[in-house]
Structure formats: structure tokens, C-alpha cells
Amino acid sequence: MKFRKEKDVIGWVDVPAEAYAGSFTTRAGKNFRISGIKAPPEFRKALGMIKKAAALTNQELGELEPKLAKAIIKAADEFIDGKFDDEFILDVFQAGAGTPFNMNVNEILANRANEILGGKGKKGTYSPVTPNNHVNWGQSSNDVIPTAIRIAALLSIANLADETGKLSQSLFQKAREFSDIIKIGRTHLQDAVPIRLGQEFEAYGSAISRCTLHIQSSFFELNELGIGGTALGTGITAHPKYMKLMVKTLMKVTGLKHLRPTQSAMELTHGMNAFTIASGSLKVLANDLVRIANDLKLLVSGPVGGISEITIPEAEPGSSIMPGKINPSVPECVTMVGFQVVGNDTTINYGVQASQLELNVMTPLIMHNLLSSIELLTNGCRMFRSQCIDGIKADKKRCRELLEKSLCLATCLSPYLGYKVTAELVKEALKKDKTLVQEVLDQKFMTGKELAAVLSLSRLTSPSLTDK
């Protein structure tokens, strides 16, 4: 490989001769070989959009020559389209505040802009466009990176909301499909009172639907941008009209209609609570997904030695040693996704509280975990719906069999026979290995007709007046 020499404030750096990235990126790439995890595409695109919007804004304010601005804008469009993905490869664990990320894109766009302008010099000469004085004009890593995280999250969350919406609708569809199937409802994992299988799935659908609204509400706060605050939020080196015009331009570039300039850029430079709130809503969804997945694993347990009231699609063989065994693989994977998101949320919380004085330097860590959670949940919800929920079937015979053998009809009889008498009947039925219904009939407390009326589907699973 051939190299070129670039000089920075520390000294000379050998940079791959044909690379658009420069000395800063090269140093960062050598220094921070930690995880091999690169920034996700949404973050890269957001950075490119910010640089494009900055060039447009600075041109309109007279801070940047139109010729240079147009070259930077064209280079930024190429960057957004992924032309330089192989040069935006820095580890997400890097120098604080994401300065390497910011300089990576600054160097790429500067070298490409000079090519566009017909520059015949080698890459790295940075003439006439420079990474700092032109591409980064009116900006700092300290306002660019938090803004890029917000934009990337807002652009990503639409896909998650779409998937949670589809998942909740799938659960509601199952609720309608299972609306007339009565079964045992359980508390403390013990038989409790009758419930319709459809009611269980309606509750699941309602929970996911509520999560969608909570996420959309929480992420709306990310529309507040501190771009233009530059280094500390004071706006040093930025044009007085830069912030408002920059946000307006970003709305056009990103297609996000609710972006707004903050009233306190200094707060947004070090105060990252909006990410805590956004991540918290993702954790709520993760918790509900884990809860639903765990319930399905119980309901499908068996097929002989467990509850086995439902069946789910067979995703794969379940054992390398036990022939014919099938496991609830998809719900198990959903549970793993949920646990990882909860872990990401904890990391984000630590990153947010790590702000010191005028800056939070943990933004790369926050970015990585927040966008990772969105991706995990988006893919997890899609898999859960398409490979599990849509294919769930009810075993009506099994539901009826377990219900009739259980003693959970006792609560329905209590208003007519009294709590103490019903409790004694339960004990007798257990002792004699009989159903509660048979014990009531044998002891002539009620007739078959009376029992049929009291134990109707509507009375067992919804509010009703006591038949006097």
C-alpha cells in the first residue's frame, strides 16, 4: 500500500495514499481498536445530512463561498448514499464526544469536494476546501454528534413504530380468533378463575399498542436540537442566525417536520436526559416483549407434560440429542433481545449521568446503545410476529379438558353457595378426584340447569349480575 504524509498538531502521519479520510481518522483508527463495531448506517447518514445542511446554511449566510458550498453539498450527498462507507469504519468505542467521527466525515468531504472542484493535488493537501475551516464551519463535535444521534434515532424509530403496530394488530387478530375459547386463568402460576384465550391475547395486543404510543411520545423530545451551540453551547464562531436557519434547513434535508432549535444550547451540550427518556420507553417495550414471550413459553409447554393450550410454528429442531424435540425458539430469542435492550438502557443511563461541567463525552456510547436497541427491537418484533404470533393455534380440546378438571369455577359459584361452603366443596372434590361441578351435583346444591346458567361463557369471563 502506498502512503501520503499529512501533518497535524502532533506531527506527521502516514495516511493511505488514495484514502479520502485523513490524518485524524488514521490516528483514531490506530488508537481505538476496541470492539470492531462500526457506527450504524443511520448515524452515518445523519452526519452527512448535518454537513450538507451546514454548507447550505453557511452559503445562505454568506459564510461560505457558493462554489465551495456546492462541492461540499455534492460530496455530502455521496456520503449519505454510502459511497464512502469503507472509510467510515472507526470503532464506536473511541475518544470522548465523538470527535473522531466528526473529523472522519470532515476529512472525507473535504478531499472529495476538492476533487469535485477539479483539484489536481493529491488527497490530503486540502485546498481549497479544508476539513475544519470549511466542512466544519460553525460547528463543533460537541453539537454535531448529539444532533446526529437525535436525527438518527428519529429516522430509525419510524420502522420500529411500524413493526410494533403490526405486532399489536397480529395479537388483536388472535384475540378475535380465540374469542370463544374458555380456559383456566392463572395467578401465582396456580389455577385462578376462567378466562377466554382471546382475552389473554387482547391484553398482549393492548400492551404493545400502549408501548408504541409511549415510544412515539418519548422520542418526540429528540426533535429539540442544540446544533449551532458549537463547543459549549455558547455559539462561539457561529453566525447569530445560524442555529435557526440550520434547523430549518435540516428539516428539509432530513424530512423530519418537527425539528426545533433549543432554548438552551448549553444544556443540550452536557444534558442528555432526552436519551434517557427515549431509551426508557424502549426498555418498557423490551419488558413487555419478554413478559409475553415467557407467557407463550408456558402456554406451549409440553406437549404432554406441560400446559400445551396453544401451539406455535416449529422454527427448528430443538435438540442435538433428543429426537423429535421442538423448542419455543422464537420466544426464546425475543427474550434475549429484551434482556440486551434492558442492558443497553443501563449503559445509556450511566453515559448520561457521566456529564462533567460543560460537556458529556459519552455520546458515542449513548449513540451505539440507543441505535442498537432500536434495531434489535425492530427486528425482534418483526420476527416475533411473522415467525410466531401469526402462526399460533389454539388447542380447544386441551383448554376445555384442563378447565373442567380444575377447581377454578369455584369463584363463580361462591356468590350462590357462599365462600365457606364452596371452599369445602373444593376440598372434597380434590380428595375424591372429582370435578367441582360433579361434586356440586352429587351433593345436590344446584341442578344441572342452574349450573349451566351460572357457568355460562359470559358470566365466567365478564361482569354480570347475580341471578337472584
Coordinates of C-alpha atoms in Angstrom, one line a residue:
M1 CA 0.0 0.0 0.0
K2 CA 1.2 3.5 -0.8
F3 CA 1.0 6.3 1.7
R4 CA 1.0 10.0 1.8
K5 CA 2.3 12.3 4.5
E6 CA -0.1 14.5 6.4
K7 CA 0.9 16.8 9.3
D8 CA -1.2 17.7 12.2
V9 CA -0.6 19.4 15.6
I10 CA 1.1 16.3 16.9
G11 CA 3.4 15.6 13.9
W12 CA 3.5 13.6 10.6
V13 CA 1.1 10.8 9.9
D14 CA 1.3 8.1 7.2
V15 CA -2.1 8.0 5.5
P16 CA -3.1 5.5 2.7
A17 CA -2.4 7.5 -0.5
E18 CA -5.9 7.0 -2.0
A19 CA -7.9 7.4 1.2
Y20 CA -10.4 10.3 1.4
A21 CA -10.1 10.1 5.2
G22 CA -7.0 11.8 6.6
S23 CA -4.6 12.1 9.5
F24 CA -7.2 12.4 12.3
T25 CA -9.1 9.4 11.1
T26 CA -5.8 7.4 10.7
R27 CA -4.7 8.2 14.2
A28 CA -8.1 7.3 15.7
G29 CA -8.2 4.0 13.7
K30 CA -4.8 3.0 15.2
N31 CA -5.6 4.2 18.7
F32 CA -9.0 2.8 19.2
R33 CA -9.0 -0.9 18.2
I34 CA -11.5 -2.0 20.8
S35 CA -14.6 -3.8 19.6
G36 CA -14.6 -3.9 15.8
I37 CA -18.2 -2.4 16.0
K38 CA -18.8 0.4 13.5
A39 CA -21.4 3.1 13.7
P40 CA -24.7 2.1 12.2
P41 CA -25.8 3.5 8.8
E42 CA -28.4 5.8 10.3
F43 CA -25.8 7.6 12.3
R44 CA -23.5 8.0 9.2
K45 CA -26.4 9.3 7.2
A46 CA -27.3 11.8 9.9
L47 CA -23.8 13.1 10.0
G48 CA -23.8 13.6 6.2
M49 CA -27.2 15.4 6.4
I50 CA -25.8 17.7 9.1
K51 CA -22.7 18.6 6.9
K52 CA -25.0 19.2 3.9
A53 CA -27.3 21.4 5.9
A54 CA -24.4 23.3 7.4
A55 CA -23.0 24.0 3.9
L56 CA -26.4 25.2 2.7
T57 CA -26.8 27.4 5.8
N58 CA -23.3 28.9 5.7
Q59 CA -23.7 29.6 2.0
E60 CA -27.0 31.4 2.6
L61 CA -25.5 33.4 5.5
G62 CA -22.5 34.4 3.3
E63 CA -20.1 32.5 5.5
L64 CA -19.1 30.1 2.7
E65 CA -18.3 30.7 -0.9
P66 CA -21.1 29.3 -3.1
K67 CA -18.5 27.3 -5.2
L68 CA -17.1 25.6 -2.1
A69 CA -20.5 25.1 -0.6
K70 CA -21.8 23.3 -3.7
A71 CA -18.8 21.0 -3.8
I72 CA -19.3 20.1 -0.1
I73 CA -23.0 19.5 -0.6
K74 CA -22.3 17.2 -3.5
A75 CA -19.7 15.3 -1.5
A76 CA -22.2 15.1 1.4
D77 CA -24.8 13.6 -0.8
E78 CA -22.4 10.9 -1.9
F79 CA -21.5 10.3 1.7
I80 CA -25.2 9.9 2.6
D81 CA -25.7 7.5 -0.3
G82 CA -22.9 5.3 1.2
K83 CA -20.1 5.9 -1.3
F84 CA -17.5 6.2 1.4
D85 CA -18.8 3.5 3.8
D86 CA -15.5 1.7 3.6
E87 CA -13.7 4.8 5.0
F88 CA -16.2 5.4 7.8
I89 CA -15.1 2.5 9.9
L90 CA -14.0 3.9 13.3
D91 CA -14.8 1.9 16.4
V92 CA -17.8 3.1 18.4
F93 CA -15.5 3.0 21.5
Q94 CA -13.3 5.9 20.8
A95 CA -12.2 9.4 22.0
G96 CA -14.9 11.1 24.0
A97 CA -17.6 13.3 22.5
G98 CA -17.2 11.6 19.1
T99 CA -14.6 14.0 17.7
P100 CA -13.1 11.1 15.6
F101 CA -16.5 10.5 14.0
N102 CA -16.9 14.2 13.2
M103 CA -13.4 14.6 11.8
N104 CA -13.7 11.4 9.8
V105 CA -16.6 12.8 7.8
N106 CA -14.9 16.3 7.7
E107 CA -11.8 14.8 6.1
I108 CA -13.7 12.7 3.6
L109 CA -15.9 15.5 2.4
A110 CA -13.0 18.0 2.2
N111 CA -10.9 15.7 0.0
R112 CA -13.9 14.7 -2.2
A113 CA -15.0 18.4 -2.5
N114 CA -11.6 19.3 -3.8
E115 CA -11.8 16.6 -6.4
I116 CA -15.2 17.9 -7.5
L117 CA -13.7 21.4 -7.8
G118 CA -11.1 19.9 -10.2
G119 CA -8.2 20.0 -7.8
K120 CA -5.2 18.2 -9.2
G121 CA -3.3 18.0 -6.0
K122 CA -3.0 14.8 -4.0
K123 CA -5.6 13.9 -1.4
G124 CA -4.6 15.5 1.9
T125 CA -3.5 18.8 0.5
Y126 CA -6.9 20.2 1.5
S127 CA -7.0 23.1 -1.0
P128 CA -9.2 25.0 -1.4
V129 CA -11.6 23.1 0.9
T130 CA -10.3 22.2 4.4
P131 CA -11.9 19.8 6.9
N132 CA -12.0 22.3 9.8
N133 CA -12.4 25.7 8.2
H134 CA -15.0 24.8 5.6
V135 CA -16.7 21.5 6.2
N136 CA -16.9 22.1 9.9
W137 CA -17.6 25.8 9.8
G138 CA -19.9 27.0 12.6
Q139 CA -19.8 23.5 14.2
S140 CA -18.2 21.5 16.9
S141 CA -18.1 17.8 17.6
N142 CA -19.9 18.8 20.8
D143 CA -23.1 19.9 19.0
V144 CA -22.7 17.8 15.8
I145 CA -22.6 14.4 17.5
P146 CA -25.6 14.8 19.8
T147 CA -27.6 16.3 16.9
A148 CA -26.6 13.3 14.7
I149 CA -27.8 10.9 17.4
R150 CA -31.1 12.7 17.7
I151 CA -31.7 12.7 13.9
A152 CA -30.5 9.1 13.5
A153 CA -32.9 8.0 16.3
L154 CA -35.8 9.9 14.8
L155 CA -35.2 8.4 11.4
S156 CA -34.9 4.9 12.8
I157 CA -37.9 5.0 15.2
A158 CA -40.4 5.1 12.3
N159 CA -39.5 1.5 11.4
L160 CA -39.9 0.3 15.0
A161 CA -43.3 2.0 15.4
D162 CA -44.4 0.3 12.2
E163 CA -43.3 -3.1 13.5
T164 CA -44.9 -2.6 16.9
G165 CA -48.1 -1.5 15.2
K166 CA -48.1 -4.7 13.1
L167 CA -47.3 -6.9 16.1
S168 CA -50.1 -5.4 18.2
Q169 CA -52.5 -5.9 15.3
S170 CA -51.4 -9.5 14.9
L171 CA -52.1 -10.1 18.6
F172 CA -55.5 -8.4 18.3
Q173 CA -56.3 -10.7 15.4
K174 CA -55.5 -13.7 17.6
A175 CA -57.8 -12.2 20.3
R176 CA -60.7 -12.2 17.8
E177 CA -59.8 -15.7 16.6
F178 CA -59.8 -17.1 20.1
S179 CA -62.7 -15.0 21.5
D180 CA -64.9 -18.0 22.3
I181 CA -62.3 -20.4 23.8
I182 CA -62.6 -20.5 27.5
K183 CA -59.7 -21.8 29.6
I184 CA -58.0 -21.6 33.0
G185 CA -56.8 -18.2 34.1
R186 CA -53.8 -18.4 36.4
T187 CA -52.3 -16.3 39.2
H188 CA -49.1 -17.3 41.1
L189 CA -49.0 -20.0 38.4
Q190 CA -52.0 -21.6 40.1
D191 CA -55.5 -22.1 38.8
A192 CA -57.5 -18.9 39.5
V193 CA -60.6 -18.1 37.5
P194 CA -61.8 -18.8 33.9
I195 CA -60.7 -16.5 31.1
R196 CA -61.1 -16.5 27.4
L197 CA -57.9 -17.3 25.4
G198 CA -58.9 -14.3 23.3
Q199 CA -58.8 -12.0 26.4
E200 CA -55.2 -13.0 27.1
F201 CA -54.2 -12.1 23.6
E202 CA -56.2 -8.9 23.7
A203 CA -54.2 -7.8 26.8
Y204 CA -51.0 -8.6 24.9
G205 CA -52.1 -6.5 21.9
S206 CA -53.1 -3.6 24.2
A207 CA -49.7 -3.6 25.9
I208 CA -47.7 -3.4 22.7
S209 CA -50.1 -0.7 21.3
R210 CA -49.5 1.3 24.5
C211 CA -45.8 0.8 24.1
T212 CA -46.0 2.3 20.6
L213 CA -47.6 5.4 21.8
H214 CA -45.2 5.7 24.7
I215 CA -42.2 5.4 22.4
Q216 CA -43.6 8.0 19.9
S217 CA -44.2 10.4 22.7
S218 CA -40.8 9.9 24.3
F219 CA -38.8 10.2 21.0
F220 CA -40.7 13.4 20.1
E221 CA -38.4 15.2 22.6
L222 CA -35.4 14.4 20.4
N223 CA -36.7 17.0 17.9
E224 CA -35.1 19.7 20.1
L225 CA -31.7 20.4 18.6
G226 CA -28.6 22.2 20.0
I227 CA -26.9 22.5 16.7
G228 CA -25.2 25.9 16.5
G229 CA -24.2 25.9 20.1
T230 CA -20.7 24.8 18.9
A231 CA -18.2 23.9 21.6
L232 CA -20.0 24.6 24.9
G233 CA -23.5 25.8 23.8
T234 CA -22.4 29.5 23.7
G235 CA -22.4 29.5 19.9
I236 CA -18.8 30.7 19.6
T237 CA -17.7 31.1 15.9
A238 CA -21.3 30.5 14.7
H239 CA -23.3 33.2 12.9
P240 CA -26.0 34.8 15.1
K241 CA -28.7 33.4 12.7
Y242 CA -27.0 30.1 12.2
M243 CA -29.0 28.0 14.7
K244 CA -32.5 28.8 13.5
L245 CA -31.6 28.6 9.8
M246 CA -29.6 25.4 10.3
V247 CA -32.6 23.7 12.0
K248 CA -34.9 24.9 9.2
T249 CA -32.5 23.5 6.6
L250 CA -32.2 20.2 8.5
M251 CA -35.9 19.8 8.3
K252 CA -35.7 20.0 4.5
V253 CA -32.7 17.7 4.3
T254 CA -33.9 15.0 6.7
G255 CA -37.6 15.2 6.0
L256 CA -38.2 15.5 9.8
K257 CA -41.0 18.0 10.2
H258 CA -40.9 18.7 13.9
L259 CA -37.3 19.7 14.4
R260 CA -36.9 22.8 16.5
P261 CA -34.0 24.9 17.9
T262 CA -33.4 24.6 21.7
Q263 CA -33.8 27.5 24.0
S264 CA -30.7 26.3 25.9
A265 CA -27.9 25.0 23.7
M266 CA -25.6 24.9 26.7
E267 CA -27.9 22.4 28.5
L268 CA -28.1 20.2 25.4
T269 CA -24.3 20.1 25.2
H270 CA -24.0 18.3 28.5
G271 CA -27.5 17.4 29.5
M272 CA -28.5 14.2 27.7
N273 CA -31.7 13.3 29.6
A274 CA -33.7 13.1 26.4
F275 CA -31.8 10.0 25.6
T276 CA -32.5 8.5 29.0
I277 CA -36.3 9.1 28.4
A278 CA -36.2 7.7 24.9
S279 CA -34.2 4.6 26.0
G280 CA -36.6 4.2 28.9
S281 CA -39.5 3.8 26.5
L282 CA -37.6 1.1 24.6
K283 CA -37.0 -0.7 27.9
V284 CA -40.7 -0.7 28.6
L285 CA -41.3 -2.4 25.2
A286 CA -38.5 -4.8 25.9
N287 CA -40.0 -5.7 29.3
D288 CA -43.4 -6.4 27.7
L289 CA -41.9 -8.5 24.9
V290 CA -40.1 -10.6 27.5
R291 CA -43.3 -11.0 29.5
I292 CA -45.3 -12.1 26.5
A293 CA -42.6 -14.4 25.2
N294 CA -42.4 -16.0 28.7
D295 CA -46.1 -16.5 28.8
L296 CA -46.2 -18.1 25.4
K297 CA -43.4 -20.5 26.5
L298 CA -45.6 -21.6 29.4
L299 CA -48.8 -21.9 27.4
V300 CA -47.0 -24.0 24.7
S301 CA -45.1 -26.1 27.3
G302 CA -45.4 -29.9 26.8
P303 CA -46.6 -31.2 24.5
V304 CA -47.6 -33.9 27.1
G305 CA -46.0 -32.9 30.4
G306 CA -47.0 -29.2 30.3
I307 CA -49.9 -26.8 29.8
S308 CA -50.0 -27.1 26.0
E309 CA -53.1 -24.9 25.4
I310 CA -51.6 -23.5 22.3
T311 CA -49.1 -24.4 19.6
I312 CA -46.6 -22.1 17.9
P313 CA -44.9 -22.6 14.5
E314 CA -42.0 -25.0 14.6
A315 CA -38.9 -22.9 13.9
E316 CA -36.2 -25.6 14.1
P317 CA -35.3 -28.9 15.7
G318 CA -34.9 -28.4 19.4
S319 CA -32.1 -30.8 20.4
S320 CA -28.9 -32.3 19.1
I321 CA -29.5 -35.4 21.2
M322 CA -33.3 -35.7 21.9
P323 CA -35.0 -36.8 18.6
G324 CA -38.3 -35.0 17.7
K325 CA -38.0 -32.4 20.4
I326 CA -39.1 -28.9 19.4
N327 CA -38.4 -25.8 21.5
P328 CA -40.0 -22.4 21.6
S329 CA -37.0 -20.9 19.8
V330 CA -38.5 -17.6 18.6
P331 CA -39.9 -16.6 22.0
E332 CA -36.5 -17.5 23.5
C333 CA -34.8 -15.2 21.0
V334 CA -37.2 -12.4 21.8
T335 CA -36.3 -12.8 25.5
M336 CA -32.6 -12.4 24.6
V337 CA -33.4 -9.3 22.7
G338 CA -35.4 -7.9 25.6
F339 CA -32.5 -8.6 28.1
Q340 CA -30.0 -6.9 25.8
V341 CA -32.2 -3.8 25.4
V342 CA -32.5 -3.5 29.2
G343 CA -28.7 -3.8 29.4
N344 CA -28.3 -1.1 26.8
D345 CA -30.6 1.2 28.8
T346 CA -28.5 0.7 31.9
T347 CA -25.4 1.7 29.9
I348 CA -27.1 4.7 28.4
N349 CA -28.1 5.8 31.9
Y350 CA -24.5 5.6 33.1
G351 CA -23.4 7.5 29.9
V352 CA -25.9 10.3 30.5
Q353 CA -25.0 10.8 34.2
A354 CA -21.3 10.9 33.2
S355 CA -21.5 14.6 32.1
Q356 CA -19.0 16.8 33.7
L357 CA -19.1 20.6 33.7
E358 CA -20.0 21.8 30.2
L359 CA -19.7 18.5 28.2
N360 CA -20.9 14.9 28.0
V361 CA -18.1 12.9 26.4
M362 CA -20.0 9.6 26.4
T363 CA -22.1 10.4 23.3
P364 CA -20.5 7.7 21.1
L365 CA -21.5 5.1 23.8
I366 CA -25.0 6.6 24.1
M367 CA -25.4 6.5 20.3
H368 CA -24.2 2.9 19.9
N369 CA -26.6 1.6 22.6
L370 CA -29.6 3.6 21.7
L371 CA -29.5 2.8 18.0
S372 CA -28.7 -0.8 18.7
S373 CA -31.8 -1.1 20.9
I374 CA -33.9 0.4 18.1
E375 CA -32.5 -2.1 15.6
L376 CA -32.8 -5.1 18.0
L377 CA -36.4 -4.3 18.8
T378 CA -37.4 -3.6 15.2
N379 CA -36.0 -6.9 14.0
G380 CA -37.2 -8.7 17.1
C381 CA -40.8 -7.5 16.7
R382 CA -40.8 -8.5 13.1
M383 CA -39.6 -12.0 13.8
F384 CA -42.0 -12.4 16.8
R385 CA -44.9 -11.5 14.6
S386 CA -44.1 -13.3 11.4
Q387 CA -42.5 -16.4 12.8
C388 CA -44.5 -17.0 15.9
I389 CA -47.7 -14.9 16.6
D390 CA -49.2 -15.2 13.2
G391 CA -49.0 -18.9 13.3
I392 CA -50.3 -19.6 16.8
K393 CA -53.1 -22.1 17.0
A394 CA -55.3 -22.9 20.0
D395 CA -56.0 -26.5 21.3
K396 CA -59.6 -26.1 22.2
K397 CA -59.9 -29.6 23.5
R398 CA -57.0 -29.2 25.8
C399 CA -58.3 -25.9 27.1
R400 CA -61.7 -27.4 27.9
E401 CA -60.1 -30.5 29.4
L402 CA -57.9 -28.5 31.8
L403 CA -60.8 -26.2 32.7
E404 CA -63.1 -29.0 33.6
K405 CA -60.5 -30.8 35.7
S406 CA -59.6 -27.6 37.6
L407 CA -61.3 -26.0 40.5
C408 CA -61.2 -22.5 39.1
L409 CA -65.0 -22.5 38.7
A410 CA -65.3 -22.1 42.5
T411 CA -65.2 -18.3 42.4
C412 CA -68.2 -18.3 40.1
L413 CA -70.2 -20.5 42.5
S414 CA -69.2 -18.5 45.6
P415 CA -72.0 -15.8 45.2
Y416 CA -74.6 -18.6 45.2
L417 CA -73.2 -21.1 47.7
G418 CA -71.1 -18.8 49.9
Y419 CA -67.3 -18.7 50.2
K420 CA -67.0 -21.3 53.1
V421 CA -69.3 -23.8 51.5
T422 CA -67.6 -23.5 48.1
A423 CA -64.2 -23.9 49.8
E424 CA -65.4 -27.1 51.4
L425 CA -66.7 -28.4 48.1
V426 CA -63.3 -27.7 46.5
K427 CA -61.5 -29.7 49.2
E428 CA -64.0 -32.6 48.8
A429 CA -63.6 -32.6 45.0
L430 CA -59.8 -32.7 45.4
K431 CA -60.0 -35.5 47.9
K432 CA -62.3 -37.6 45.7
D433 CA -60.5 -36.7 42.5
K434 CA -63.7 -35.4 41.0
T435 CA -64.6 -32.2 39.2
L436 CA -66.1 -29.4 41.2
V437 CA -69.2 -29.4 39.0
Q438 CA -69.8 -33.1 39.7
E439 CA -69.3 -32.6 43.5
V440 CA -71.9 -29.8 43.5
L441 CA -74.4 -32.0 41.6
D442 CA -73.7 -35.0 43.8
Q443 CA -74.4 -33.0 46.9
K444 CA -77.5 -31.5 45.3
F445 CA -76.5 -27.9 45.9
M446 CA -77.6 -26.9 42.4
T447 CA -79.3 -28.6 39.4
G448 CA -77.7 -29.1 36.1
K449 CA -79.8 -26.4 34.6
E450 CA -78.9 -23.9 37.3
L451 CA -75.2 -24.8 36.9
A452 CA -75.4 -24.2 33.2
A453 CA -76.8 -20.8 33.7
V454 CA -74.3 -19.8 36.4
L455 CA -71.4 -21.2 34.4
S456 CA -72.2 -19.6 31.0
L457 CA -69.4 -18.1 29.0
S458 CA -70.4 -14.5 29.6
R459 CA -70.8 -15.0 33.4
L460 CA -67.4 -16.7 33.7
T461 CA -65.4 -14.1 31.8
S462 CA -67.1 -10.8 32.2
P463 CA -69.1 -8.7 34.8
S464 CA -72.6 -9.9 35.4
L465 CA -75.5 -9.5 37.8
T466 CA -76.0 -12.3 40.3
D467 CA -79.1 -14.4 39.4
K468 CA -81.4 -13.9 42.4

